[in-house]
Amino acid sequence: MFETEKMAEMIDTYLIPWGINIAFALIIFIVGRIVVSVIVNLLGKVMARSKYDTMLVSFIKSIIKALLMLFVIIASLDQLGVDTTSLVAIFGAAGLAIGLSMKDSLQNFAAGVLLLVFRPFKAGDYVEAGGTAGSVKHIGIFTTMFTTPDNKMVIVPNGNIYGDNIVNYSAMDTRRVDMVVGISYDSDLRKAKEILKEMLEADERILKDPAPQVAVSELADSSVNFVVRPWVKTADYWALKFDFTEAVKLRFDQEGIGIPFPQMDVHLHKEESEA
């Protein structure tokens, strides 16, 4: 009889309260996990509609899910009577230590997130950033890969890119080609200018609006320099620059207009020797 009463007392004192706490902790964990999944999936759909990078969406979803699940676990442990204050302090200290030891990596990570969110460039653009220039191959969380014109792969930390000027040559649909053409001082200036205008009008790649510009820019040491500034589609920039430079030389040769090269005149003075 005594043992039965003692067993009943233990059940009432320990087993039932602990069983209730465990049941509530499991309910909190299960329901919390379901709620976290719903929130993360909803966030992913919203970010996908905003056309954010797939890698960024996946990474942010993982971070938010981990943080929310941490709160769910802490709430479940608190229901079991575990002192969560000390647990939170331990997590905070561990996070601070990890953050200090990975300062550079966190800087690159933050810069990578900003690059993926604000999109100063995208894959395929030709940019100058982080001390290098090339076509963007891949934008990662910590680094960005470039392909140089001579087909070398360059991997640049995102912190270096976002902490410096970024020049995106592919961002605009059109670009202005800046060229300098020099003629000799004894050549016909007006004729050379008309030839340059005629060549610009004949090339179909050159846009009519904005209108191309031809003007005398400098009376240099050995040449009269023209600035030639046509507007083209960005994809035609280099082809037009190379083709037009070659065409100018061939046309000027045909028209008898000289293109000077650097030279120096040396004058010798002969002195009469004394008798």
PDB file of C-alpha atoms in Angstrom:
ATOM      1  CA  MET A   1       0.000   0.000   0.000  1.00  0.00           C
ATOM      2  CA  PHE A   2       2.827   2.361   0.918  1.00  0.00           C
ATOM      3  CA  GLU A   3       4.692   1.612  -2.305  1.00  0.00           C
ATOM      4  CA  THR A   4       1.541   2.269  -4.340  1.00  0.00           C
ATOM      5  CA  GLU A   5       1.037   5.653  -2.681  1.00  0.00           C
ATOM      6  CA  LYS A   6       4.719   6.516  -3.222  1.00  0.00           C
ATOM      7  CA  MET A   7       4.507   5.553  -6.892  1.00  0.00           C
ATOM      8  CA  ALA A   8       1.346   7.646  -7.312  1.00  0.00           C
ATOM      9  CA  GLU A   9       3.054  10.582  -5.633  1.00  0.00           C
ATOM     10  CA  MET A  10       6.091  10.280  -7.967  1.00  0.00           C
ATOM     11  CA  ILE A  11       3.781  10.127 -10.956  1.00  0.00           C
ATOM     12  CA  ASP A  12       1.906  13.234  -9.804  1.00  0.00           C
ATOM     13  CA  THR A  13       5.072  15.092  -8.799  1.00  0.00           C
ATOM     14  CA  TYR A  14       7.495  14.229 -11.608  1.00  0.00           C
ATOM     15  CA  LEU A  15       6.116  12.083 -14.389  1.00  0.00           C
ATOM     16  CA  ILE A  16       2.965  14.009 -15.252  1.00  0.00           C
ATOM     17  CA  PRO A  17       4.563  17.521 -15.135  1.00  0.00           C
ATOM     18  CA  TRP A  18       7.598  16.328 -17.098  1.00  0.00           C
ATOM     19  CA  GLY A  19       5.370  14.493 -19.543  1.00  0.00           C
ATOM     20  CA  ILE A  20       3.305  17.654 -20.060  1.00  0.00           C
ATOM     21  CA  ASN A  21       6.454  19.762 -20.508  1.00  0.00           C
ATOM     22  CA  ILE A  22       7.916  17.276 -22.986  1.00  0.00           C
ATOM     23  CA  ALA A  23       4.644  17.145 -24.896  1.00  0.00           C
ATOM     24  CA  PHE A  24       4.443  20.965 -25.064  1.00  0.00           C
ATOM     25  CA  ALA A  25       8.129  21.152 -26.065  1.00  0.00           C
ATOM     26  CA  LEU A  26       7.505  18.686 -28.910  1.00  0.00           C
ATOM     27  CA  ILE A  27       4.430  20.641 -29.991  1.00  0.00           C
ATOM     28  CA  ILE A  28       6.434  23.900 -29.965  1.00  0.00           C
ATOM     29  CA  PHE A  29       9.204  22.270 -31.993  1.00  0.00           C
ATOM     30  CA  ILE A  30       6.903  20.644 -34.565  1.00  0.00           C
ATOM     31  CA  VAL A  31       4.619  23.655 -34.993  1.00  0.00           C
ATOM     32  CA  GLY A  32       7.621  26.006 -35.027  1.00  0.00           C
ATOM     33  CA  ARG A  33       9.317  23.931 -37.701  1.00  0.00           C
ATOM     34  CA  ILE A  34       6.179  24.054 -39.868  1.00  0.00           C
ATOM     35  CA  VAL A  35       5.855  27.823 -39.391  1.00  0.00           C
ATOM     36  CA  VAL A  36       9.540  28.339 -40.248  1.00  0.00           C
ATOM     37  CA  SER A  37       9.160  26.326 -43.459  1.00  0.00           C
ATOM     38  CA  VAL A  38       6.117  28.371 -44.470  1.00  0.00           C
ATOM     39  CA  ILE A  39       7.910  31.682 -43.769  1.00  0.00           C
ATOM     40  CA  VAL A  40      11.071  30.627 -45.632  1.00  0.00           C
ATOM     41  CA  ASN A  41       9.148  29.362 -48.662  1.00  0.00           C
ATOM     42  CA  LEU A  42       7.056  32.538 -48.770  1.00  0.00           C
ATOM     43  CA  LEU A  43      10.210  34.656 -48.576  1.00  0.00           C
ATOM     44  CA  GLY A  44      11.783  32.605 -51.371  1.00  0.00           C
ATOM     45  CA  LYS A  45       8.764  33.201 -53.641  1.00  0.00           C
ATOM     46  CA  VAL A  46       8.832  36.946 -52.950  1.00  0.00           C
ATOM     47  CA  MET A  47      12.568  37.161 -53.726  1.00  0.00           C
ATOM     48  CA  ALA A  48      12.142  35.037 -56.855  1.00  0.00           C
ATOM     49  CA  ARG A  49       9.508  37.465 -58.143  1.00  0.00           C
ATOM     50  CA  SER A  50      11.962  40.299 -57.508  1.00  0.00           C
ATOM     51  CA  LYS A  51      14.400  38.495 -59.861  1.00  0.00           C
ATOM     52  CA  TYR A  52      17.207  38.196 -57.332  1.00  0.00           C
ATOM     53  CA  ASP A  53      20.068  35.838 -58.088  1.00  0.00           C
ATOM     54  CA  THR A  54      19.221  32.171 -57.416  1.00  0.00           C
ATOM     55  CA  MET A  55      22.344  31.686 -55.320  1.00  0.00           C
ATOM     56  CA  LEU A  56      21.501  34.720 -53.171  1.00  0.00           C
ATOM     57  CA  VAL A  57      17.917  33.528 -52.671  1.00  0.00           C
ATOM     58  CA  SER A  58      19.083  30.063 -51.615  1.00  0.00           C
ATOM     59  CA  PHE A  59      21.728  31.461 -49.270  1.00  0.00           C
ATOM     60  CA  ILE A  60      19.374  33.950 -47.566  1.00  0.00           C
ATOM     61  CA  LYS A  61      16.733  31.245 -47.157  1.00  0.00           C
ATOM     62  CA  SER A  62      19.299  28.988 -45.450  1.00  0.00           C
ATOM     63  CA  ILE A  63      20.453  31.752 -43.081  1.00  0.00           C
ATOM     64  CA  ILE A  64      16.913  32.788 -42.114  1.00  0.00           C
ATOM     65  CA  LYS A  65      15.850  29.179 -41.644  1.00  0.00           C
ATOM     66  CA  ALA A  66      18.828  28.509 -39.360  1.00  0.00           C
ATOM     67  CA  LEU A  67      18.106  31.622 -37.256  1.00  0.00           C
ATOM     68  CA  LEU A  68      14.387  30.894 -36.935  1.00  0.00           C
ATOM     69  CA  MET A  69      15.031  27.246 -36.059  1.00  0.00           C
ATOM     70  CA  LEU A  70      17.463  28.418 -33.375  1.00  0.00           C
ATOM     71  CA  PHE A  71      14.646  30.435 -31.770  1.00  0.00           C
ATOM     72  CA  VAL A  72      12.329  27.419 -32.002  1.00  0.00           C
ATOM     73  CA  ILE A  73      14.900  25.162 -30.313  1.00  0.00           C
ATOM     74  CA  ILE A  74      15.495  27.719 -27.548  1.00  0.00           C
ATOM     75  CA  ALA A  75      11.725  28.013 -26.974  1.00  0.00           C
ATOM     76  CA  SER A  76      11.417  24.206 -26.774  1.00  0.00           C
ATOM     77  CA  LEU A  77      14.296  23.935 -24.292  1.00  0.00           C
ATOM     78  CA  ASP A  78      12.799  26.738 -22.209  1.00  0.00           C
ATOM     79  CA  GLN A  79       9.573  24.746 -21.999  1.00  0.00           C
ATOM     80  CA  LEU A  80      11.599  21.841 -20.611  1.00  0.00           C
ATOM     81  CA  GLY A  81      12.998  24.085 -17.902  1.00  0.00           C
ATOM     82  CA  VAL A  82      16.506  24.468 -19.363  1.00  0.00           C
ATOM     83  CA  ASP A  83      18.235  27.740 -18.501  1.00  0.00           C
ATOM     84  CA  THR A  84      18.292  29.269 -21.978  1.00  0.00           C
ATOM     85  CA  THR A  85      19.915  32.526 -20.789  1.00  0.00           C
ATOM     86  CA  SER A  86      23.300  30.882 -20.407  1.00  0.00           C
ATOM     87  CA  LEU A  87      22.749  29.016 -23.668  1.00  0.00           C
ATOM     88  CA  VAL A  88      22.111  32.277 -25.539  1.00  0.00           C
ATOM     89  CA  ALA A  89      25.219  33.787 -23.938  1.00  0.00           C
ATOM     90  CA  ILE A  90      27.309  30.832 -25.119  1.00  0.00           C
ATOM     91  CA  PHE A  91      25.956  31.153 -28.667  1.00  0.00           C
ATOM     92  CA  GLY A  92      26.649  34.906 -28.602  1.00  0.00           C
ATOM     93  CA  ALA A  93      30.226  34.451 -27.412  1.00  0.00           C
ATOM     94  CA  ALA A  94      30.842  31.735 -29.982  1.00  0.00           C
ATOM     95  CA  GLY A  95      29.405  33.946 -32.749  1.00  0.00           C
ATOM     96  CA  LEU A  96      31.594  36.868 -31.691  1.00  0.00           C
ATOM     97  CA  ALA A  97      34.733  34.708 -31.664  1.00  0.00           C
ATOM     98  CA  ILE A  98      33.924  33.272 -35.083  1.00  0.00           C
ATOM     99  CA  GLY A  99      33.189  36.754 -36.431  1.00  0.00           C
ATOM    100  CA  LEU A 100      36.522  38.162 -35.241  1.00  0.00           C
ATOM    101  CA  SER A 101      38.471  35.224 -36.646  1.00  0.00           C
ATOM    102  CA  MET A 102      36.699  35.493 -40.015  1.00  0.00           C
ATOM    103  CA  LYS A 103      36.661  39.280 -40.348  1.00  0.00           C
ATOM    104  CA  ASP A 104      37.960  39.333 -43.933  1.00  0.00           C
ATOM    105  CA  SER A 105      35.640  36.516 -44.990  1.00  0.00           C
ATOM    106  CA  LEU A 106      32.652  38.318 -43.484  1.00  0.00           C
ATOM    107  CA  GLN A 107      33.655  41.495 -45.325  1.00  0.00           C
ATOM    108  CA  ASN A 108      33.754  39.562 -48.597  1.00  0.00           C
ATOM    109  CA  PHE A 109      30.441  37.914 -47.746  1.00  0.00           C
ATOM    110  CA  ALA A 110      28.742  41.263 -47.029  1.00  0.00           C
ATOM    111  CA  ALA A 111      30.143  42.696 -50.263  1.00  0.00           C
ATOM    112  CA  GLY A 112      28.941  39.624 -52.185  1.00  0.00           C
ATOM    113  CA  VAL A 113      25.421  40.057 -50.836  1.00  0.00           C
ATOM    114  CA  LEU A 114      25.446  43.745 -51.833  1.00  0.00           C
ATOM    115  CA  LEU A 115      26.703  42.878 -55.323  1.00  0.00           C
ATOM    116  CA  LEU A 116      23.928  40.323 -55.795  1.00  0.00           C
ATOM    117  CA  VAL A 117      21.245  42.643 -54.384  1.00  0.00           C
ATOM    118  CA  PHE A 118      22.142  45.934 -56.097  1.00  0.00           C
ATOM    119  CA  ARG A 119      23.584  44.341 -59.281  1.00  0.00           C
ATOM    120  CA  PRO A 120      26.140  46.918 -60.477  1.00  0.00           C
ATOM    121  CA  PHE A 121      27.014  44.260 -63.061  1.00  0.00           C
ATOM    122  CA  LYS A 122      25.848  40.819 -64.140  1.00  0.00           C
ATOM    123  CA  ALA A 123      27.406  37.735 -65.683  1.00  0.00           C
ATOM    124  CA  GLY A 124      28.670  38.512 -69.171  1.00  0.00           C
ATOM    125  CA  ASP A 125      29.314  42.228 -68.590  1.00  0.00           C
ATOM    126  CA  TYR A 126      32.771  43.638 -69.289  1.00  0.00           C
ATOM    127  CA  VAL A 127      33.799  45.596 -66.201  1.00  0.00           C
ATOM    128  CA  GLU A 128      36.811  47.163 -64.544  1.00  0.00           C
ATOM    129  CA  ALA A 129      36.772  46.516 -60.802  1.00  0.00           C
ATOM    130  CA  GLY A 130      38.958  45.304 -57.957  1.00  0.00           C
ATOM    131  CA  GLY A 131      42.177  46.062 -59.833  1.00  0.00           C
ATOM    132  CA  THR A 132      41.305  43.914 -62.861  1.00  0.00           C
ATOM    133  CA  ALA A 133      39.286  44.172 -66.067  1.00  0.00           C
ATOM    134  CA  GLY A 134      37.421  41.442 -67.898  1.00  0.00           C
ATOM    135  CA  SER A 135      34.103  39.761 -68.574  1.00  0.00           C
ATOM    136  CA  VAL A 136      32.186  38.640 -65.487  1.00  0.00           C
ATOM    137  CA  LYS A 137      32.077  34.848 -65.407  1.00  0.00           C
ATOM    138  CA  HIS A 138      30.431  34.175 -62.055  1.00  0.00           C
ATOM    139  CA  ILE A 139      29.359  36.238 -59.025  1.00  0.00           C
ATOM    140  CA  GLY A 140      29.741  34.242 -55.820  1.00  0.00           C
ATOM    141  CA  ILE A 141      29.068  34.995 -52.172  1.00  0.00           C
ATOM    142  CA  PHE A 142      32.756  35.525 -51.356  1.00  0.00           C
ATOM    143  CA  THR A 143      34.508  36.002 -54.736  1.00  0.00           C
ATOM    144  CA  THR A 144      33.779  37.023 -58.317  1.00  0.00           C
ATOM    145  CA  MET A 145      35.396  35.357 -61.349  1.00  0.00           C
ATOM    146  CA  PHE A 146      36.522  37.359 -64.376  1.00  0.00           C
ATOM    147  CA  THR A 147      37.710  36.229 -67.796  1.00  0.00           C
ATOM    148  CA  THR A 148      40.308  38.561 -69.299  1.00  0.00           C
ATOM    149  CA  PRO A 149      40.415  39.315 -73.069  1.00  0.00           C
ATOM    150  CA  ASP A 150      43.392  36.925 -73.404  1.00  0.00           C
ATOM    151  CA  ASN A 151      41.308  34.184 -71.732  1.00  0.00           C
ATOM    152  CA  LYS A 152      42.808  34.151 -68.245  1.00  0.00           C
ATOM    153  CA  MET A 153      40.636  33.430 -65.208  1.00  0.00           C
ATOM    154  CA  VAL A 154      40.956  36.022 -62.429  1.00  0.00           C
ATOM    155  CA  ILE A 155      39.275  35.464 -59.042  1.00  0.00           C
ATOM    156  CA  VAL A 156      38.799  38.686 -57.053  1.00  0.00           C
ATOM    157  CA  PRO A 157      37.517  38.925 -53.429  1.00  0.00           C
ATOM    158  CA  ASN A 158      34.190  40.742 -53.331  1.00  0.00           C
ATOM    159  CA  GLY A 159      35.483  43.123 -50.652  1.00  0.00           C
ATOM    160  CA  ASN A 160      38.074  44.473 -53.103  1.00  0.00           C
ATOM    161  CA  ILE A 161      35.402  44.985 -55.756  1.00  0.00           C
ATOM    162  CA  TYR A 162      32.797  46.753 -53.637  1.00  0.00           C
ATOM    163  CA  GLY A 163      35.388  48.887 -51.859  1.00  0.00           C
ATOM    164  CA  ASP A 164      36.656  50.404 -55.126  1.00  0.00           C
ATOM    165  CA  ASN A 165      35.265  52.106 -58.223  1.00  0.00           C
ATOM    166  CA  ILE A 166      33.315  49.860 -60.604  1.00  0.00           C
ATOM    167  CA  VAL A 167      33.313  50.707 -64.312  1.00  0.00           C
ATOM    168  CA  ASN A 168      30.748  48.715 -66.270  1.00  0.00           C
ATOM    169  CA  TYR A 169      31.399  49.003 -70.008  1.00  0.00           C
ATOM    170  CA  SER A 170      28.365  46.837 -70.875  1.00  0.00           C
ATOM    171  CA  ALA A 171      25.750  48.596 -68.756  1.00  0.00           C
ATOM    172  CA  MET A 172      24.559  50.989 -71.467  1.00  0.00           C
ATOM    173  CA  ASP A 173      23.155  50.036 -74.869  1.00  0.00           C
ATOM    174  CA  THR A 174      25.329  52.576 -76.704  1.00  0.00           C
ATOM    175  CA  ARG A 175      28.878  53.898 -76.324  1.00  0.00           C
ATOM    176  CA  ARG A 176      30.921  56.709 -77.807  1.00  0.00           C
ATOM    177  CA  VAL A 177      34.125  55.748 -79.604  1.00  0.00           C
ATOM    178  CA  ASP A 178      36.840  58.341 -78.923  1.00  0.00           C
ATOM    179  CA  MET A 179      39.561  58.433 -81.583  1.00  0.00           C
ATOM    180  CA  VAL A 180      42.332  60.905 -82.388  1.00  0.00           C
ATOM    181  CA  VAL A 181      43.497  61.295 -86.009  1.00  0.00           C
ATOM    182  CA  GLY A 182      46.540  63.420 -86.799  1.00  0.00           C
ATOM    183  CA  ILE A 183      47.507  64.950 -90.141  1.00  0.00           C
ATOM    184  CA  SER A 184      50.647  66.793 -91.155  1.00  0.00           C
ATOM    185  CA  TYR A 185      50.719  70.599 -91.131  1.00  0.00           C
ATOM    186  CA  ASP A 186      51.138  70.802 -94.904  1.00  0.00           C
ATOM    187  CA  SER A 187      48.027  68.648 -95.569  1.00  0.00           C
ATOM    188  CA  ASP A 188      44.636  70.127 -96.543  1.00  0.00           C
ATOM    189  CA  LEU A 189      42.789  70.426 -93.222  1.00  0.00           C
ATOM    190  CA  ARG A 190      39.313  71.019 -94.690  1.00  0.00           C
ATOM    191  CA  LYS A 191      39.673  68.096 -97.089  1.00  0.00           C
ATOM    192  CA  ALA A 192      40.754  65.768 -94.272  1.00  0.00           C
ATOM    193  CA  LYS A 193      37.779  66.851 -92.171  1.00  0.00           C
ATOM    194  CA  GLU A 194      35.324  66.234 -95.033  1.00  0.00           C
ATOM    195  CA  ILE A 195      36.824  62.786 -95.651  1.00  0.00           C
ATOM    196  CA  LEU A 196      36.394  61.832 -91.996  1.00  0.00           C
ATOM    197  CA  LYS A 197      32.753  62.989 -92.039  1.00  0.00           C
ATOM    198  CA  GLU A 198      32.118  61.078 -95.253  1.00  0.00           C
ATOM    199  CA  MET A 199      33.594  57.884 -93.774  1.00  0.00           C
ATOM    200  CA  LEU A 200      31.437  58.227 -90.659  1.00  0.00           C
ATOM    201  CA  GLU A 201      28.266  58.669 -92.721  1.00  0.00           C
ATOM    202  CA  ALA A 202      29.107  55.629 -94.858  1.00  0.00           C
ATOM    203  CA  ASP A 203      29.461  53.206 -91.936  1.00  0.00           C
ATOM    204  CA  GLU A 204      26.067  51.694 -91.079  1.00  0.00           C
ATOM    205  CA  ARG A 205      27.165  50.772 -87.555  1.00  0.00           C
ATOM    206  CA  ILE A 206      27.473  54.427 -86.564  1.00  0.00           C
ATOM    207  CA  LEU A 207      24.304  55.872 -85.033  1.00  0.00           C
ATOM    208  CA  LYS A 208      22.707  59.013 -86.426  1.00  0.00           C
ATOM    209  CA  ASP A 209      21.548  60.143 -82.992  1.00  0.00           C
ATOM    210  CA  PRO A 210      23.623  61.321 -81.198  1.00  0.00           C
ATOM    211  CA  ALA A 211      25.380  62.692 -84.269  1.00  0.00           C
ATOM    212  CA  PRO A 212      29.084  61.866 -84.671  1.00  0.00           C
ATOM    213  CA  GLN A 213      31.565  64.661 -84.027  1.00  0.00           C
ATOM    214  CA  VAL A 214      34.682  65.644 -85.985  1.00  0.00           C
ATOM    215  CA  ALA A 215      36.649  68.644 -84.717  1.00  0.00           C
ATOM    216  CA  VAL A 216      40.191  69.998 -84.587  1.00  0.00           C
ATOM    217  CA  SER A 217      41.347  69.427 -81.019  1.00  0.00           C
ATOM    218  CA  GLU A 218      45.045  70.252 -80.951  1.00  0.00           C
ATOM    219  CA  LEU A 219      47.895  71.857 -82.842  1.00  0.00           C
ATOM    220  CA  ALA A 220      50.521  69.406 -81.680  1.00  0.00           C
ATOM    221  CA  ASP A 221      54.303  69.453 -82.171  1.00  0.00           C
ATOM    222  CA  SER A 222      54.249  67.621 -85.503  1.00  0.00           C
ATOM    223  CA  SER A 223      50.567  67.189 -86.367  1.00  0.00           C
ATOM    224  CA  VAL A 224      47.132  68.753 -86.442  1.00  0.00           C
ATOM    225  CA  ASN A 225      44.907  66.441 -84.408  1.00  0.00           C
ATOM    226  CA  PHE A 226      41.218  65.730 -84.998  1.00  0.00           C
ATOM    227  CA  VAL A 227      38.919  64.179 -82.417  1.00  0.00           C
ATOM    228  CA  VAL A 228      36.538  61.701 -84.063  1.00  0.00           C
ATOM    229  CA  ARG A 229      33.636  60.685 -81.802  1.00  0.00           C
ATOM    230  CA  PRO A 230      30.937  58.449 -83.291  1.00  0.00           C
ATOM    231  CA  TRP A 231      28.253  56.659 -81.243  1.00  0.00           C
ATOM    232  CA  VAL A 232      27.683  52.943 -81.759  1.00  0.00           C
ATOM    233  CA  LYS A 233      25.934  50.027 -80.121  1.00  0.00           C
ATOM    234  CA  THR A 234      28.032  48.646 -77.285  1.00  0.00           C
ATOM    235  CA  ALA A 235      28.528  45.329 -79.093  1.00  0.00           C
ATOM    236  CA  ASP A 236      30.061  47.161 -82.108  1.00  0.00           C
ATOM    237  CA  TYR A 237      32.523  49.281 -80.106  1.00  0.00           C
ATOM    238  CA  TRP A 238      35.815  47.471 -80.700  1.00  0.00           C
ATOM    239  CA  ALA A 239      35.026  46.313 -84.242  1.00  0.00           C
ATOM    240  CA  LEU A 240      34.206  49.879 -85.298  1.00  0.00           C
ATOM    241  CA  LYS A 241      37.289  51.306 -83.586  1.00  0.00           C
ATOM    242  CA  PHE A 242      39.663  48.843 -85.264  1.00  0.00           C
ATOM    243  CA  ASP A 243      38.000  48.996 -88.699  1.00  0.00           C
ATOM    244  CA  PHE A 244      37.751  52.775 -88.776  1.00  0.00           C
ATOM    245  CA  THR A 245      41.386  53.270 -87.736  1.00  0.00           C
ATOM    246  CA  GLU A 246      42.554  51.030 -90.570  1.00  0.00           C
ATOM    247  CA  ALA A 247      40.175  52.637 -93.071  1.00  0.00           C
ATOM    248  CA  VAL A 248      41.418  56.140 -92.200  1.00  0.00           C
ATOM    249  CA  LYS A 249      45.031  55.197 -92.949  1.00  0.00           C
ATOM    250  CA  LEU A 250      44.123  53.601 -96.298  1.00  0.00           C
ATOM    251  CA  ARG A 251      41.864  56.480 -97.341  1.00  0.00           C
ATOM    252  CA  PHE A 252      44.358  59.183 -96.372  1.00  0.00           C
ATOM    253  CA  ASP A 253      47.043  57.375 -98.377  1.00  0.00           C
ATOM    254  CA  GLN A 254      44.753  57.426-101.412  1.00  0.00           C
ATOM    255  CA  GLU A 255      43.949  61.104-100.972  1.00  0.00           C
ATOM    256  CA  GLY A 256      47.558  62.131-100.384  1.00  0.00           C
ATOM    257  CA  ILE A 257      46.980  63.322 -96.813  1.00  0.00           C
ATOM    258  CA  GLY A 258      50.016  62.710 -94.656  1.00  0.00           C
ATOM    259  CA  ILE A 259      49.889  61.184 -91.199  1.00  0.00           C
ATOM    260  CA  PRO A 260      53.073  62.322 -89.447  1.00  0.00           C
ATOM    261  CA  PHE A 261      55.142  60.285 -87.050  1.00  0.00           C
ATOM    262  CA  PRO A 262      57.378  61.597 -84.248  1.00  0.00           C
ATOM    263  CA  GLN A 263      60.655  62.886 -85.646  1.00  0.00           C
ATOM    264  CA  MET A 264      63.493  65.197 -84.709  1.00  0.00           C
ATOM    265  CA  ASP A 265      65.450  67.555 -86.939  1.00  0.00           C
ATOM    266  CA  VAL A 266      69.171  67.788 -86.103  1.00  0.00           C
ATOM    267  CA  HIS A 267      71.053  70.864 -87.337  1.00  0.00           C
ATOM    268  CA  LEU A 268      74.852  70.715 -87.557  1.00  0.00           C
ATOM    269  CA  HIS A 269      76.836  73.936 -87.413  1.00  0.00           C
ATOM    270  CA  LYS A 270      80.322  73.874 -88.881  1.00  0.00           C
ATOM    271  CA  GLU A 271      82.828  76.178 -87.191  1.00  0.00           C
ATOM    272  CA  GLU A 272      85.824  77.553 -89.041  1.00  0.00           C
ATOM    273  CA  SER A 273      89.096  76.529 -87.384  1.00  0.00           C
ATOM    274  CA  GLU A 274      91.591  79.267 -86.570  1.00  0.00           C
ATOM    275  CA  ALA A 275      94.580  79.561 -88.794  1.00  0.00           C
TER     276      ALA A 275
END
